[in-house]
Amino acid sequence: MSDCLFCKIVEGKIPSKKVYEDEHTFAFEDINPQAPTHVLIVPKRHVVDLKEAKPEDAELIGYCQLVAAKIARQRNIENGYRTVYNVGPGAGQTVFHLHLHLLGGRPLSWPPG
Ligand code: 5GP
Ligand code: ZN
């Protein structure tokens, strides 16, 4: 999508601190980190969000979780980390290209805010 921030990051048109890339996903450091590890894992294909997702997006949605687990292992934060899809403005979603937050490296309280 031409006017999508995360499509531009995936394409390298907007710079980011890349953490991981493969055929299906691109992961980079969040610009406003909420924890020592705050990485965004995005599918390269433009999917708006979870509520707009179609059955054919299911594998990609789950695959982002596996990429998060791989990054968490590499960063030695497996004692406790969180993966979050914010869905809708009421949950704090501001970018409408599906992205999985990986947060860790500090104690994470429950329930979240
Ligand atoms: P959301 O609030 O939609 O779940 O998450 C969007 C995230 O993208 C936020 O945590 C925000 O800090 C991050 N973000 C917004 N713009 C940029 C950017 O230009 N570069 C990077 N690396 N992160 C961004
Ligand atoms: Zn996009």
mmCIF file of C-alpha atoms and ligand atoms in Angstrom:
data_model
loop_
_atom_site.group_PDB
_atom_site.id
_atom_site.type_symbol
_atom_site.label_atom_id
_atom_site.label_comp_id
_atom_site.label_asym_id
_atom_site.label_seq_id
_atom_site.Cartn_x
_atom_site.Cartn_y
_atom_site.Cartn_z
ATOM 1 C CA MET A 1 0.000 0.000 0.000
ATOM 2 C CA SER A 2 1.575 3.260 -1.125
ATOM 3 C CA ASP A 3 0.671 5.498 1.831
ATOM 4 C CA CYS A 4 1.260 2.935 4.592
ATOM 5 C CA LEU A 5 4.081 3.703 7.051
ATOM 6 C CA PHE A 6 4.968 0.062 7.704
ATOM 7 C CA CYS A 7 4.861 -0.880 3.990
ATOM 8 C CA LYS A 8 7.416 1.908 3.481
ATOM 9 C CA ILE A 9 9.564 0.567 6.328
ATOM 10 C CA VAL A 10 9.392 -2.972 4.866
ATOM 11 C CA GLU A 11 10.454 -1.583 1.465
ATOM 12 C CA GLY A 12 13.321 0.392 3.041
ATOM 13 C CA LYS A 13 11.845 3.734 1.918
ATOM 14 C CA ILE A 14 11.714 4.836 5.561
ATOM 15 C CA PRO A 15 14.730 3.836 7.682
ATOM 16 C CA SER A 16 14.373 1.530 10.663
ATOM 17 C CA LYS A 17 16.612 -0.491 12.967
ATOM 18 C CA LYS A 18 16.140 -3.928 11.446
ATOM 19 C CA VAL A 19 16.155 -6.867 13.846
ATOM 20 C CA TYR A 20 15.135 -9.738 11.574
ATOM 21 C CA GLU A 21 13.884 -10.379 8.057
ATOM 22 C CA ASP A 22 12.712 -13.386 6.113
ATOM 23 C CA GLU A 23 10.504 -14.093 3.121
ATOM 24 C CA HIS A 24 7.274 -13.290 4.968
ATOM 25 C CA THR A 25 8.153 -10.882 7.783
ATOM 26 C CA PHE A 26 10.232 -7.847 8.720
ATOM 27 C CA ALA A 27 11.043 -6.975 12.344
ATOM 28 C CA PHE A 28 12.461 -3.705 13.656
ATOM 29 C CA GLU A 29 12.970 -1.728 16.870
ATOM 30 C CA ASP A 30 9.961 0.351 17.964
ATOM 31 C CA ILE A 31 10.772 4.074 17.725
ATOM 32 C CA ASN A 32 9.227 4.681 21.165
ATOM 33 C CA PRO A 33 10.199 1.594 23.184
ATOM 34 C CA GLN A 34 8.077 0.626 26.187
ATOM 35 C CA ALA A 35 10.561 -1.989 27.431
ATOM 36 C CA PRO A 36 14.271 -2.799 26.934
ATOM 37 C CA THR A 37 13.136 -5.111 24.130
ATOM 38 C CA HIS A 38 10.338 -3.604 22.072
ATOM 39 C CA VAL A 39 10.366 -5.053 18.596
ATOM 40 C CA LEU A 40 7.617 -4.855 15.979
ATOM 41 C CA ILE A 41 7.127 -7.883 13.750
ATOM 42 C CA VAL A 42 5.191 -7.047 10.603
ATOM 43 C CA PRO A 43 4.063 -9.220 7.717
ATOM 44 C CA LYS A 44 5.530 -8.003 4.427
ATOM 45 C CA ARG A 45 2.071 -8.340 2.885
ATOM 46 C CA HIS A 46 -0.242 -5.475 3.869
ATOM 47 C CA VAL A 47 -2.863 -6.774 6.302
ATOM 48 C CA VAL A 48 -4.809 -4.029 8.141
ATOM 49 C CA ASP A 49 -5.334 -5.627 11.534
ATOM 50 C CA LEU A 50 -6.702 -8.693 13.249
ATOM 51 C CA LYS A 51 -10.349 -7.761 12.840
ATOM 52 C CA GLU A 52 -9.915 -7.241 9.075
ATOM 53 C CA ALA A 53 -7.888 -10.433 8.694
ATOM 54 C CA LYS A 54 -9.146 -13.217 6.423
ATOM 55 C CA PRO A 55 -8.753 -16.966 6.814
ATOM 56 C CA GLU A 56 -5.896 -16.849 4.303
ATOM 57 C CA ASP A 57 -4.019 -14.518 6.686
ATOM 58 C CA ALA A 58 -4.128 -17.041 9.544
ATOM 59 C CA GLU A 59 -0.755 -18.613 8.842
ATOM 60 C CA LEU A 60 0.935 -15.206 8.611
ATOM 61 C CA ILE A 61 -0.641 -14.040 11.887
ATOM 62 C CA GLY A 62 0.639 -17.129 13.678
ATOM 63 C CA TYR A 63 3.984 -17.000 11.915
ATOM 64 C CA CYS A 64 4.644 -13.518 13.378
ATOM 65 C CA GLN A 65 4.303 -15.144 16.823
ATOM 66 C CA LEU A 66 6.980 -17.690 15.958
ATOM 67 C CA VAL A 67 9.297 -14.927 14.755
ATOM 68 C CA ALA A 68 8.727 -13.133 18.077
ATOM 69 C CA ALA A 69 9.638 -16.321 19.954
ATOM 70 C CA LYS A 70 12.837 -16.637 17.919
ATOM 71 C CA ILE A 71 13.865 -13.041 18.681
ATOM 72 C CA ALA A 72 13.024 -13.509 22.374
ATOM 73 C CA ARG A 73 15.266 -16.594 22.465
ATOM 74 C CA GLN A 74 18.117 -14.707 20.789
ATOM 75 C CA ARG A 75 17.785 -11.875 23.319
ATOM 76 C CA ASN A 76 17.618 -14.126 26.372
ATOM 77 C CA ILE A 77 14.322 -12.681 27.577
ATOM 78 C CA GLU A 78 12.552 -16.030 27.765
ATOM 79 C CA ASN A 79 11.967 -15.656 31.509
ATOM 80 C CA GLY A 80 9.045 -13.417 30.620
ATOM 81 C CA TYR A 81 7.975 -11.555 27.523
ATOM 82 C CA ARG A 82 4.719 -10.512 25.943
ATOM 83 C CA THR A 83 3.432 -10.498 22.374
ATOM 84 C CA VAL A 84 0.563 -8.131 21.613
ATOM 85 C CA TYR A 85 -1.628 -7.318 18.653
ATOM 86 C CA ASN A 86 -3.351 -4.041 19.479
ATOM 87 C CA VAL A 87 -6.678 -4.053 17.632
ATOM 88 C CA GLY A 88 -8.532 -0.791 17.087
ATOM 89 C CA PRO A 89 -7.962 2.749 18.390
ATOM 90 C CA GLY A 90 -9.515 1.859 21.761
ATOM 91 C CA ALA A 91 -6.653 -0.586 22.313
ATOM 92 C CA GLY A 92 -4.040 1.925 21.204
ATOM 93 C CA GLN A 93 -3.660 0.868 17.572
ATOM 94 C CA THR A 94 -2.204 3.790 15.625
ATOM 95 C CA VAL A 95 -0.705 2.098 12.554
ATOM 96 C CA PHE A 96 -3.104 0.156 10.353
ATOM 97 C CA HIS A 97 -0.727 -2.448 9.006
ATOM 98 C CA LEU A 98 -0.793 -5.566 11.183
ATOM 99 C CA HIS A 99 2.119 -5.664 13.619
ATOM 100 C CA LEU A 100 2.993 -7.807 16.587
ATOM 101 C CA HIS A 101 4.658 -6.092 19.544
ATOM 102 C CA LEU A 102 7.352 -8.107 21.325
ATOM 103 C CA LEU A 103 7.979 -6.625 24.785
ATOM 104 C CA GLY A 104 10.442 -7.907 27.358
ATOM 105 C CA GLY A 105 13.589 -7.351 29.356
ATOM 106 C CA ARG A 106 11.760 -5.978 32.411
ATOM 107 C CA PRO A 107 9.028 -7.275 34.726
ATOM 108 C CA LEU A 108 5.664 -7.041 32.938
ATOM 109 C CA SER A 109 2.666 -6.504 35.173
ATOM 110 C CA TRP A 110 -0.758 -8.052 34.709
ATOM 111 C CA PRO A 111 -3.373 -6.888 33.874
ATOM 112 C CA PRO A 112 -1.795 -4.594 31.289
ATOM 113 C CA GLY A 113 -2.944 -0.971 31.131
HETATM 114 P P1 5GP B 1 0.227 0.458 17.675
HETATM 115 O O1 5GP B 1 0.034 1.594 18.617
HETATM 116 O O2 5GP B 1 -0.454 0.724 16.331
HETATM 117 O O3 5GP B 1 -0.114 -0.893 18.210
HETATM 118 O O4 5GP B 1 1.779 0.392 17.414
HETATM 119 C C1 5GP B 1 2.449 1.248 16.542
HETATM 120 C C2 5GP B 1 3.853 1.300 17.029
HETATM 121 O O5 5GP B 1 4.650 1.795 15.980
HETATM 122 C C3 5GP B 1 4.052 2.223 18.229
HETATM 123 O O6 5GP B 1 4.586 1.477 19.314
HETATM 124 C C4 5GP B 1 4.995 3.298 17.705
HETATM 125 O O7 5GP B 1 5.951 3.700 18.669
HETATM 126 C C5 5GP B 1 5.646 2.617 16.521
HETATM 127 N N1 5GP B 1 6.028 3.516 15.450
HETATM 128 C C6 5GP B 1 5.278 4.521 14.924
HETATM 129 N N2 5GP B 1 5.943 5.121 13.916
HETATM 130 C C7 5GP B 1 7.141 4.484 13.813
HETATM 131 C C8 5GP B 1 8.270 4.663 12.955
HETATM 132 O O8 5GP B 1 8.309 5.516 12.072
HETATM 133 N N3 5GP B 1 9.325 3.834 13.150
HETATM 134 C C9 5GP B 1 9.313 2.862 14.115
HETATM 135 N N4 5GP B 1 10.408 2.110 14.224
HETATM 136 N N5 5GP B 1 8.280 2.669 14.942
HETATM 137 C C10 5GP B 1 7.194 3.474 14.791
HETATM 138 ZN ZN ZN B 2 1.125 -1.602 4.894
#
